[in-house]
Short mmCIF file of C-alpha atoms and ligand atoms in Angstrom, two decimals:
data_model
loop_
_atom_site.label_atom_id
_atom_site.label_comp_id
_atom_site.label_asym_id
_atom_site.label_seq_id
_atom_site.Cartn_x
_atom_site.Cartn_y
_atom_site.Cartn_z
CA MET J 1 4.92 12.76 32.35
CA ALA J 2 2.05 14.99 33.30
CA TYR J 3 -0.03 14.15 30.20
CA ILE J 4 -0.34 10.41 30.80
CA GLU J 5 -3.91 9.69 32.13
CA PRO J 6 -4.26 6.60 34.18
CA ALA J 7 -5.93 3.71 32.04
CA PRO J 8 -9.84 3.87 32.53
CA ILE J 9 -11.83 1.23 34.26
CA LYS J 10 -14.92 1.15 32.07
CA ASP J 11 -14.83 -0.35 28.64
CA LYS J 12 -14.68 2.54 26.20
CA GLU J 13 -17.02 2.42 23.28
CA ASN J 14 -15.43 5.29 21.41
CA PRO J 15 -12.74 4.08 19.01
CA LEU J 16 -11.25 7.56 18.73
CA GLU J 17 -10.72 7.82 22.42
CA SER J 18 -9.24 4.32 22.08
CA MET J 19 -6.93 5.57 19.59
CA MET J 20 -5.72 8.46 21.82
CA GLU J 21 -5.14 6.05 24.81
CA ARG J 22 -2.70 4.09 22.47
CA PHE J 23 -1.15 7.42 21.35
CA ASN J 24 -0.46 8.23 24.87
CA ILE J 25 1.10 5.01 25.85
CA ALA J 26 3.32 5.15 22.72
CA ALA J 27 4.39 8.79 23.42
CA GLU J 28 5.43 7.79 26.88
CA LYS J 29 7.43 4.61 25.76
CA LEU J 30 9.10 7.11 23.37
CA GLY J 31 9.87 9.54 26.04
CA LEU J 32 8.36 12.32 23.75
CA SER J 33 8.75 15.81 25.25
CA ASP J 34 5.80 17.71 26.53
CA GLU J 35 6.42 20.40 23.79
CA VAL J 36 6.48 17.89 20.96
CA TYR J 37 3.46 15.97 22.28
CA SER J 38 1.51 19.25 22.20
CA VAL J 39 2.55 19.94 18.69
CA LEU J 40 1.30 16.47 17.53
CA LYS J 41 -1.95 16.50 19.67
CA ASN J 42 -3.26 19.73 18.50
CA PRO J 43 -4.54 20.15 14.70
CA ALA J 44 -2.56 22.46 12.39
CA LYS J 45 -5.66 23.87 10.80
CA GLN J 46 -9.44 23.74 11.22
CA VAL J 47 -11.83 25.43 8.82
CA ILE J 48 -15.61 25.52 9.36
CA VAL J 49 -17.70 26.86 6.47
CA SER J 50 -21.51 27.35 5.92
CA LEU J 51 -22.78 26.22 2.56
CA PRO J 52 -26.17 27.60 1.47
CA ILE J 53 -27.53 25.16 -1.16
CA THR J 54 -30.73 25.49 -3.30
CA MET J 55 -32.71 22.34 -2.83
CA ASP J 56 -34.75 20.63 -5.51
CA ASN J 57 -37.92 22.33 -3.78
CA GLY J 58 -36.44 25.73 -4.45
CA LYS J 59 -35.65 26.50 -0.69
CA ILE J 60 -32.10 27.39 0.44
CA LYS J 61 -30.66 24.95 3.22
CA VAL J 62 -27.53 25.91 4.94
CA PHE J 63 -25.14 22.92 5.56
CA GLU J 64 -22.06 22.99 7.71
CA GLY J 65 -18.81 21.78 6.14
CA ILE J 66 -15.54 21.07 8.00
CA ARG J 67 -12.00 20.32 6.91
CA VAL J 68 -9.25 19.74 9.44
CA VAL J 69 -5.59 19.41 8.78
CA HIS J 70 -4.04 17.51 11.75
CA SER J 71 -0.49 17.52 10.52
CA ASN J 72 1.40 18.60 7.45
CA ILE J 73 4.75 18.00 8.89
CA LEU J 74 5.60 14.94 6.70
CA GLY J 75 3.84 16.58 3.57
CA PRO J 76 0.54 17.63 2.23
CA ALA J 77 -2.53 16.55 4.32
CA LYS J 78 -4.36 13.36 3.09
CA GLY J 79 -7.75 12.28 4.29
CA GLY J 80 -11.36 11.59 3.20
CA ILE J 81 -14.55 13.49 3.03
CA ARG J 82 -17.56 12.32 4.98
CA PHE J 83 -21.08 13.02 4.33
CA ALA J 84 -23.15 12.03 7.15
CA PRO J 85 -25.79 13.40 9.48
CA ASP J 86 -23.65 12.97 12.59
CA VAL J 87 -20.42 14.88 11.43
CA HIS J 88 -19.00 16.62 14.29
CA ILE J 89 -15.67 18.79 14.61
CA ASP J 90 -14.35 16.53 17.42
CA GLU J 91 -14.66 13.35 15.37
CA VAL J 92 -13.33 15.11 12.15
CA ARG J 93 -10.20 16.08 14.37
CA ALA J 94 -9.58 12.59 15.70
CA LEU J 95 -10.03 11.10 12.37
CA ALA J 96 -7.48 13.63 10.85
CA ALA J 97 -4.99 12.50 13.52
CA TRP J 98 -5.59 8.91 12.79
CA MET J 99 -4.55 9.65 9.14
CA THR J 100 -1.44 11.28 10.24
CA TRP J 101 -0.40 7.98 12.06
CA LYS J 102 -1.47 5.78 9.21
CA CYS J 103 0.42 7.71 6.64
CA ALA J 104 3.62 7.80 8.80
CA VAL J 105 3.46 4.02 9.63
CA VAL J 106 3.72 3.18 6.02
CA ASP J 107 6.22 5.86 5.33
CA ILE J 108 4.46 7.66 2.77
CA PRO J 109 5.13 11.71 2.39
CA TYR J 110 1.75 12.88 3.74
CA GLY J 111 0.21 14.39 6.78
CA GLY J 112 -3.18 13.74 7.94
CA GLY J 113 -6.46 15.43 7.33
CA LYS J 114 -10.27 14.68 7.33
CA GLY J 115 -13.23 16.55 6.08
CA GLY J 116 -16.91 16.30 6.53
CA VAL J 117 -20.40 17.82 5.73
CA ARG J 118 -23.33 17.33 7.99
CA CYS J 119 -26.05 16.26 5.73
CA ASN J 120 -27.91 12.96 4.87
CA PRO J 121 -27.04 11.90 1.47
CA ARG J 122 -29.55 9.07 1.39
CA GLU J 123 -32.35 11.73 1.45
CA MET J 124 -30.81 14.00 -1.03
CA SER J 125 -31.10 13.94 -4.76
CA LYS J 126 -28.17 13.71 -7.10
CA GLY J 127 -28.32 17.31 -8.11
CA GLU J 128 -28.53 18.37 -4.43
CA ILE J 129 -25.38 16.21 -3.57
CA GLU J 130 -23.62 17.60 -6.53
CA ARG J 131 -24.36 21.23 -5.67
CA LEU J 132 -23.16 20.51 -2.00
CA MET J 133 -19.87 18.95 -3.22
CA ARG J 134 -19.17 21.77 -5.44
CA ALA J 135 -20.06 24.49 -3.00
CA TYR J 136 -17.82 22.57 -0.29
CA THR J 137 -14.92 22.49 -2.80
CA LEU J 138 -15.19 26.23 -3.66
CA ALA J 139 -15.28 27.01 0.00
CA MET J 140 -12.18 24.97 0.66
CA ILE J 141 -10.36 26.06 -2.48
CA ASP J 142 -7.55 27.65 -0.58
CA VAL J 143 -7.26 24.67 1.79
CA PHE J 144 -6.97 21.95 -0.79
CA GLY J 145 -4.24 21.48 -3.26
CA PRO J 146 -2.08 18.73 -4.61
CA ASP J 147 0.77 20.15 -2.54
CA LYS J 148 -1.37 21.27 0.54
CA ASP J 149 -4.28 18.76 1.35
CA ILE J 150 -5.52 16.08 -0.82
CA PRO J 151 -8.91 14.65 -0.09
CA ALA J 152 -10.40 11.30 -0.89
CA PRO J 153 -13.73 9.36 -0.29
CA ASP J 154 -14.98 8.35 3.03
CA MET J 155 -18.54 7.39 4.39
CA GLY J 156 -21.16 8.82 1.99
CA THR J 157 -18.81 9.88 -0.78
CA GLY J 158 -17.09 7.99 -3.48
CA PRO J 159 -15.57 8.56 -6.99
CA ARG J 160 -18.52 10.44 -8.22
CA GLU J 161 -18.16 13.10 -5.60
CA MET J 162 -14.33 13.13 -6.24
CA ALA J 163 -14.98 13.74 -9.87
CA TRP J 164 -17.03 16.71 -9.03
CA LEU J 165 -14.28 18.04 -6.51
CA MET J 166 -11.71 17.67 -9.17
CA ASP J 167 -13.83 19.37 -11.85
CA GLU J 168 -14.70 22.39 -9.54
CA TYR J 169 -11.14 22.76 -8.28
CA SER J 170 -9.75 22.58 -11.90
CA LYS J 171 -12.38 25.16 -13.07
CA ALA J 172 -11.34 27.58 -10.23
CA HIS J 173 -7.70 27.15 -11.36
CA GLY J 174 -8.44 27.30 -15.09
CA THR J 175 -6.48 24.05 -15.79
CA THR J 176 -7.19 20.31 -15.09
CA VAL J 177 -5.60 19.50 -11.72
CA ASN J 178 -6.26 15.78 -11.12
CA ALA J 179 -3.75 15.30 -8.46
CA VAL J 180 -5.97 17.46 -5.93
CA VAL J 181 -8.00 14.45 -5.15
CA THR J 182 -7.65 10.69 -5.06
CA GLY J 183 -10.34 7.89 -5.29
CA LYS J 184 -11.34 9.40 -8.71
CA PRO J 185 -13.14 7.24 -11.54
CA LEU J 186 -10.30 5.51 -13.61
CA VAL J 187 -11.13 7.83 -16.64
CA LEU J 188 -10.27 10.83 -14.63
CA GLY J 189 -6.93 9.49 -13.29
CA GLY J 190 -7.85 7.00 -10.84
CA SER J 191 -5.40 4.19 -10.10
CA LEU J 192 -5.61 0.52 -11.16
CA GLY J 193 -5.43 -1.67 -8.00
CA ARG J 194 -7.11 0.93 -5.66
CA THR J 195 -10.22 -1.01 -5.33
CA GLU J 196 -8.64 -4.07 -3.86
CA ALA J 197 -5.77 -2.16 -2.25
CA THR J 198 -6.88 -2.40 1.28
CA GLY J 199 -7.88 -5.97 1.28
CA ARG J 200 -4.60 -6.68 -0.42
CA GLY J 201 -2.62 -5.05 2.24
CA VAL J 202 -4.63 -7.11 4.89
CA MET J 203 -3.45 -10.09 3.04
CA VAL J 204 0.08 -8.91 2.85
CA SER J 205 0.25 -8.15 6.74
CA ALA J 206 -1.54 -11.32 7.62
CA LEU J 207 1.02 -13.53 5.67
CA ALA J 208 3.79 -11.47 7.25
CA ALA J 209 2.50 -12.09 10.76
CA MET J 210 1.73 -15.77 10.10
CA GLU J 211 5.47 -16.20 9.15
CA LYS J 212 6.38 -14.80 12.50
CA LEU J 213 3.87 -17.06 14.32
CA LYS J 214 5.09 -19.98 12.19
CA ILE J 215 1.47 -20.69 10.90
CA ASN J 216 1.69 -22.36 7.48
CA PRO J 217 -1.04 -20.58 5.34
CA PHE J 218 -1.89 -24.04 3.72
CA GLN J 219 -2.88 -25.42 6.92
CA ALA J 220 -4.49 -22.29 8.42
CA THR J 221 -8.23 -21.28 9.03
CA CYS J 222 -9.64 -17.77 8.95
CA VAL J 223 -12.75 -16.08 9.52
CA VAL J 224 -13.59 -12.54 7.95
CA GLN J 225 -16.23 -10.13 9.56
CA GLY J 226 -17.65 -7.95 6.89
CA PHE J 227 -18.05 -8.77 3.26
CA GLY J 228 -17.81 -5.35 1.56
CA ASN J 229 -14.80 -3.88 -0.23
CA VAL J 230 -12.18 -4.78 2.41
CA GLY J 231 -13.55 -7.94 3.73
CA SER J 232 -14.35 -9.71 0.43
CA TRP J 233 -10.95 -8.80 -1.11
CA ALA J 234 -9.12 -9.87 2.02
CA ALA J 235 -10.94 -13.09 2.02
CA GLN J 236 -10.42 -13.98 -1.84
CA LEU J 237 -6.78 -12.89 -1.62
CA LEU J 238 -5.97 -15.01 1.61
CA GLU J 239 -7.91 -17.94 -0.05
CA GLU J 240 -5.74 -17.64 -2.97
CA ARG J 241 -2.59 -17.91 -0.71
CA GLY J 242 -3.84 -21.19 0.80
CA LEU J 243 -5.98 -20.18 3.78
CA LYS J 244 -9.32 -21.95 4.50
CA ILE J 245 -11.86 -19.28 5.04
CA VAL J 246 -14.34 -21.08 7.30
CA SER J 247 -16.72 -18.14 8.06
CA ILE J 248 -17.56 -14.90 6.64
CA SER J 249 -20.29 -12.33 7.87
CA ASP J 250 -22.05 -9.32 6.69
CA ILE J 251 -24.94 -7.01 8.10
CA SER J 252 -27.36 -10.12 7.30
CA GLY J 253 -25.58 -12.60 9.64
CA ALA J 254 -22.62 -14.96 9.69
CA TYR J 255 -21.97 -17.99 7.56
CA TYR J 256 -19.94 -21.17 8.35
CA ASN J 257 -18.48 -24.02 6.38
CA SER J 258 -15.94 -26.25 7.95
CA ASN J 259 -14.65 -27.41 4.76
CA GLY J 260 -14.06 -23.78 3.71
CA ILE J 261 -16.23 -21.17 1.76
CA ASN J 262 -15.69 -20.81 -1.83
CA ILE J 263 -15.03 -17.13 -1.89
CA GLN J 264 -15.50 -16.45 -5.44
CA GLU J 265 -18.85 -17.96 -5.26
CA ALA J 266 -19.84 -15.79 -2.15
CA ILE J 267 -18.68 -12.76 -4.07
CA LYS J 268 -20.81 -13.76 -6.96
CA PHE J 269 -23.73 -14.30 -4.97
CA ARG J 270 -23.49 -10.99 -2.99
CA ASN J 271 -23.06 -9.17 -6.24
CA GLU J 272 -26.22 -10.63 -7.66
CA ASN J 273 -28.27 -10.20 -4.37
CA ASN J 274 -28.27 -6.53 -3.46
CA GLY J 275 -24.80 -6.76 -1.95
CA ILE J 276 -25.57 -9.06 0.92
CA LEU J 277 -25.15 -12.80 1.79
CA GLU J 278 -28.59 -13.48 2.94
CA GLY J 279 -29.62 -16.76 1.37
CA PHE J 280 -26.07 -17.95 0.61
CA HIS J 281 -26.07 -21.72 0.10
CA GLY J 282 -22.35 -22.32 0.21
CA ALA J 283 -22.31 -22.20 3.91
CA GLU J 284 -24.86 -22.68 6.94
CA LYS J 285 -25.97 -19.44 8.68
CA LEU J 286 -24.84 -19.43 12.35
CA SER J 287 -27.52 -18.66 15.04
CA SER J 288 -25.76 -15.54 16.01
CA ALA J 289 -23.48 -13.14 13.86
CA ASN J 290 -21.25 -12.83 17.00
CA GLU J 291 -20.53 -16.66 16.97
CA LEU J 292 -17.94 -15.92 14.26
CA PHE J 293 -15.54 -14.33 16.92
CA GLU J 294 -15.64 -17.40 19.09
CA LEU J 295 -14.61 -19.92 16.27
CA GLU J 296 -11.45 -22.01 16.89
CA VAL J 297 -9.36 -20.78 13.96
CA ASP J 298 -5.83 -19.24 13.30
CA VAL J 299 -6.87 -15.83 11.91
CA LEU J 300 -9.54 -13.53 12.68
CA VAL J 301 -10.01 -10.47 10.29
CA PRO J 302 -12.58 -7.94 11.45
CA ALA J 303 -13.29 -5.87 8.42
CA ALA J 304 -16.74 -4.46 8.95
CA VAL J 305 -17.09 -1.61 11.70
CA GLU J 306 -15.52 -0.29 14.86
CA ASP J 307 -15.52 -1.52 18.39
CA VAL J 308 -16.62 -5.12 17.78
CA ILE J 309 -13.77 -6.81 19.79
CA THR J 310 -14.51 -5.35 23.42
CA LYS J 311 -14.16 -6.55 27.04
CA LYS J 312 -17.68 -8.19 26.63
CA ASN J 313 -16.54 -10.86 23.91
CA VAL J 314 -12.48 -10.80 24.01
CA ASP J 315 -12.41 -13.73 26.59
CA LYS J 316 -14.03 -15.81 23.98
CA ILE J 317 -11.65 -15.42 21.07
CA LYS J 318 -9.55 -18.20 20.09
CA ALA J 319 -7.77 -16.99 16.95
CA LYS J 320 -3.83 -16.72 17.39
CA LEU J 321 -3.80 -13.76 15.04
CA ILE J 322 -6.09 -10.64 14.53
CA VAL J 323 -5.48 -8.59 11.44
CA GLU J 324 -7.75 -5.37 11.65
CA GLY J 325 -9.02 -4.48 8.26
CA ALA J 326 -11.53 -2.20 9.68
CA ASN J 327 -10.67 1.05 11.41
CA GLY J 328 -11.03 0.76 15.35
CA PRO J 329 -12.48 -2.71 15.68
CA THR J 330 -10.79 -3.33 18.94
CA SER J 331 -11.68 -1.24 22.03
CA PHE J 332 -8.74 -0.05 24.19
CA ASN J 333 -9.86 -2.02 27.24
CA ALA J 334 -9.79 -5.39 25.09
CA ASP J 335 -6.08 -4.76 24.17
CA LYS J 336 -4.83 -5.78 27.78
CA ILE J 337 -6.66 -9.17 27.62
CA ILE J 338 -5.70 -9.74 24.14
CA ASN J 339 -2.00 -9.41 24.99
CA GLU J 340 -2.34 -11.59 28.13
CA LYS J 341 -3.80 -14.36 25.78
CA GLY J 342 -0.79 -14.07 23.69
CA ILE J 343 -2.82 -13.10 20.58
CA MET J 344 -0.82 -11.13 17.95
CA VAL J 345 -2.84 -8.10 16.61
CA VAL J 346 -1.72 -6.24 13.32
CA PRO J 347 -3.41 -3.02 14.13
CA ASP J 348 -5.53 -1.03 11.89
CA ILE J 349 -3.13 1.76 11.03
CA LEU J 350 -0.77 -0.85 9.65
CA ALA J 351 -3.17 -3.56 8.27
CA ASN J 352 -5.46 -1.32 6.49
CA ALA J 353 -2.99 1.15 5.14
CA GLY J 354 -2.93 -0.40 1.68
CA GLY J 355 -5.67 1.90 0.69
CA VAL J 356 -3.99 4.99 1.47
CA THR J 357 -0.81 3.70 0.04
CA VAL J 358 -2.54 3.25 -3.35
CA SER J 359 -4.20 6.69 -3.11
CA TYR J 360 -0.53 8.07 -2.69
CA PHE J 361 0.30 6.01 -6.01
CA GLU J 362 -2.70 7.68 -7.69
CA TRP J 363 -1.52 11.00 -6.66
CA VAL J 364 2.04 10.16 -7.98
CA GLN J 365 0.78 8.91 -11.34
CA ASN J 366 -1.38 12.18 -11.74
CA ARG J 367 1.78 14.20 -11.14
CA LEU J 368 3.79 12.25 -13.58
CA GLY J 369 1.07 12.22 -16.10
CA TYR J 370 1.58 8.54 -16.60
CA LYS J 371 -0.53 5.39 -15.81
CA TRP J 372 0.90 2.38 -14.07
CA THR J 373 -0.03 -1.27 -14.67
CA ALA J 374 -2.04 -3.06 -11.99
CA GLU J 375 1.06 -5.35 -11.68
CA ARG J 376 3.37 -2.33 -10.98
CA VAL J 377 0.79 -0.93 -8.32
CA ASN J 378 0.36 -4.20 -6.64
CA ARG J 379 4.08 -4.93 -6.57
CA ARG J 380 5.01 -1.62 -5.05
CA SER J 381 2.07 -1.71 -2.46
CA ASP J 382 3.09 -5.03 -1.41
CA ARG J 383 6.66 -3.93 -0.79
CA ILE J 384 5.49 -0.97 1.15
CA MET J 385 3.16 -2.89 3.31
CA LYS J 386 5.90 -5.66 4.11
CA GLU J 387 8.43 -3.18 4.93
CA ALA J 388 5.96 -1.27 7.28
CA PHE J 389 4.99 -4.71 8.76
CA ASP J 390 8.77 -5.43 9.44
CA HIS J 391 9.38 -2.02 10.75
CA VAL J 392 6.57 -2.10 13.30
CA TYR J 393 7.66 -5.77 14.23
CA HIS J 394 11.28 -4.66 14.94
CA ALA J 395 9.75 -1.82 17.14
CA SER J 396 7.60 -4.29 19.05
CA VAL J 397 10.76 -6.43 19.82
CA LYS J 398 13.00 -3.24 20.68
CA TYR J 399 10.37 -1.54 22.94
CA ASN J 400 8.99 -4.94 24.26
CA VAL J 401 5.35 -3.79 23.45
CA PRO J 402 2.48 -5.24 21.32
CA MET J 403 2.41 -4.56 17.63
CA ARG J 404 -0.31 -1.85 18.10
CA ILE J 405 1.73 0.32 20.42
CA ALA J 406 4.70 -0.41 18.11
CA ALA J 407 2.94 1.12 15.18
CA TYR J 408 2.02 4.27 17.07
CA ILE J 409 5.81 4.31 18.16
CA VAL J 410 6.97 4.02 14.73
CA ALA J 411 4.50 6.67 13.41
CA ILE J 412 4.94 9.18 16.23
CA ASP J 413 8.62 8.81 16.09
CA LYS J 414 8.80 9.70 12.37
CA VAL J 415 6.57 12.63 12.77
CA ALA J 416 8.28 13.92 15.83
CA GLN J 417 11.76 13.47 14.23
CA THR J 418 10.73 15.33 11.05
CA TYR J 419 9.36 18.02 13.21
CA GLN J 420 12.53 18.47 15.13
CA TYR J 421 14.58 18.70 11.96
CA ARG J 422 12.28 21.27 10.30
CA GLY J 423 11.88 23.19 13.49
CA GLY J 424 9.32 25.79 14.46
CA TYR J 425 9.40 29.58 15.33
P1 LIG L 501 -18.19 -1.70 2.96
O1 LIG L 501 -19.28 -0.57 3.11
O2 LIG L 501 -17.96 -1.85 1.47
O3 LIG L 501 -18.40 -2.96 3.74
C1 LIG L 501 -18.85 -3.02 5.00
C2 LIG L 501 -19.29 -4.46 5.27
O4 LIG L 501 -19.54 -4.62 6.60
C3 LIG L 501 -20.70 -4.96 4.60
O5 LIG L 501 -20.43 -6.36 4.16
C4 LIG L 501 -21.48 -4.73 5.53
O6 LIG L 501 -22.76 -5.56 5.43
C5 LIG L 501 -20.84 -5.25 6.68
N1 LIG L 501 -21.39 -4.91 8.11
C6 LIG L 501 -21.84 -3.82 8.47
N2 LIG L 501 -22.13 -3.69 9.85
C7 LIG L 501 -21.94 -5.04 10.30
C8 LIG L 501 -21.96 -5.72 11.40
N3 LIG L 501 -22.47 -5.06 12.43
N4 LIG L 501 -21.70 -7.13 11.48
C9 LIG L 501 -20.98 -7.68 10.35
N5 LIG L 501 -20.82 -7.09 9.24
C10 LIG L 501 -21.26 -5.81 9.09
O7 LIG L 501 -17.04 -0.81 3.65
P2 LIG L 501 -15.47 -1.11 3.51
O8 LIG L 501 -14.89 -0.06 2.58
O9 LIG L 501 -15.18 -2.55 3.18
O10 LIG L 501 -14.86 -0.72 4.93
C11 LIG L 501 -14.88 -1.63 6.05
C12 LIG L 501 -14.00 -1.13 7.33
O11 LIG L 501 -12.68 -0.82 6.54
C13 LIG L 501 -14.41 0.25 7.78
O12 LIG L 501 -14.05 0.22 9.08
C14 LIG L 501 -13.44 1.18 6.86
O13 LIG L 501 -13.46 2.46 7.72
C15 LIG L 501 -12.13 0.49 6.99
N6 LIG L 501 -11.31 0.89 5.84
C16 LIG L 501 -11.82 0.87 4.51
C17 LIG L 501 -10.69 1.16 3.50
C18 LIG L 501 -11.20 1.27 1.97
O14 LIG L 501 -10.18 1.29 1.17
N7 LIG L 501 -12.52 0.88 1.63
C19 LIG L 501 -9.46 1.71 3.93
C20 LIG L 501 -9.25 1.64 5.23
C21 LIG L 501 -10.09 1.27 6.20
#
């Protein structure tokens, strides 16, 4: 088909381009028509607004706000809002598409969206951020909606900003509408289980993959890169399931203990130490943070930032299984070598989809006007993650492709089929 580009020779450093490369391969394997390909490639809606904000010094500053709905074929768009200095429409478009595939792979009834405001929240006061969030919400009042487009936190935003969004949207509609946004504080209708949801999904998909690879969790070793929300929860839950976590890392470096790191102790230390592991005594510090990737272990969980497994270090990886907690941790050009080495990868759009799954549960609970117990949330998200894993695994066998391409095949097939049933003009 005309749209398939030849594989690039250089190692791509852009995870979003890497995502499109995989999308193209999956589209070809599926035999997607050029027509449906162009429907799925182009965003459904793109809105750019100017937001004049009175800063604390009394001067007006104009910010650019963006919202992209990549697809609403499966349902209302879902995706975070990023407050960062480098927000750009191209990146927002790609992140919105990423959300479409992630929601489709776990079979939740959402399309994909993403938003952003170009600003530096670290240099802004609480009042300035609040005015910006409220102005952005009002500017997007016809875009957002519990049946249209449901935002969530992303880089630079959190429960506090989602509370302002919900309040502004509710004021404009003259009634409380908590289902317009997820990632809210618990008292405003946030869901129990959301904090640990992504790490929990990483654990569920890691155990499902280990079963396929016949790795006994009680004899398995594991390393986790990144010890924030996703990494620390994944490490803790995997440790509870019997794995020995021999190395963890964060921005301060990598830490190793051949007898296994006590993850509860590491979390306690991090919480009492400004959020970092520097000075943690339960393990020795490795001379380089990257050494963690070269350790002889069964399972590797990258859960920090994008593009950490590339052509430069992939040769040195000895793990049998990689479970991608982070978004885009593996570059496109590393895929081929990983496949040649016979390493199984549970790709990001599957492995870290536990977060969006529990966001969906938050929306469901808001619409029901009811609160589920943490036990119910966990049980249902575990089931969704396990079913999604099995679905992707079967696709990988059926199409004889790695799990990553299989995940894209499952997602694209679902959206394409739904589009064909719904029809266009
Ligand atoms: P976080 O900010 O809570 O934690 C990030 C961790 O990575 C911190 O421990 C930080 O010190 C560490 N880190 C940063 N740069 C590093 C580096 N170069 N080397 C080693 N460690 C480094 O973030 P998070 O919410 O845990 O998100 C981690 C990844 O998971 C991101 O890619 C994010 O997009 C993805 N993700 C998160 C969620 C979620 O629900 N939080 C959902 C889906 C995907």
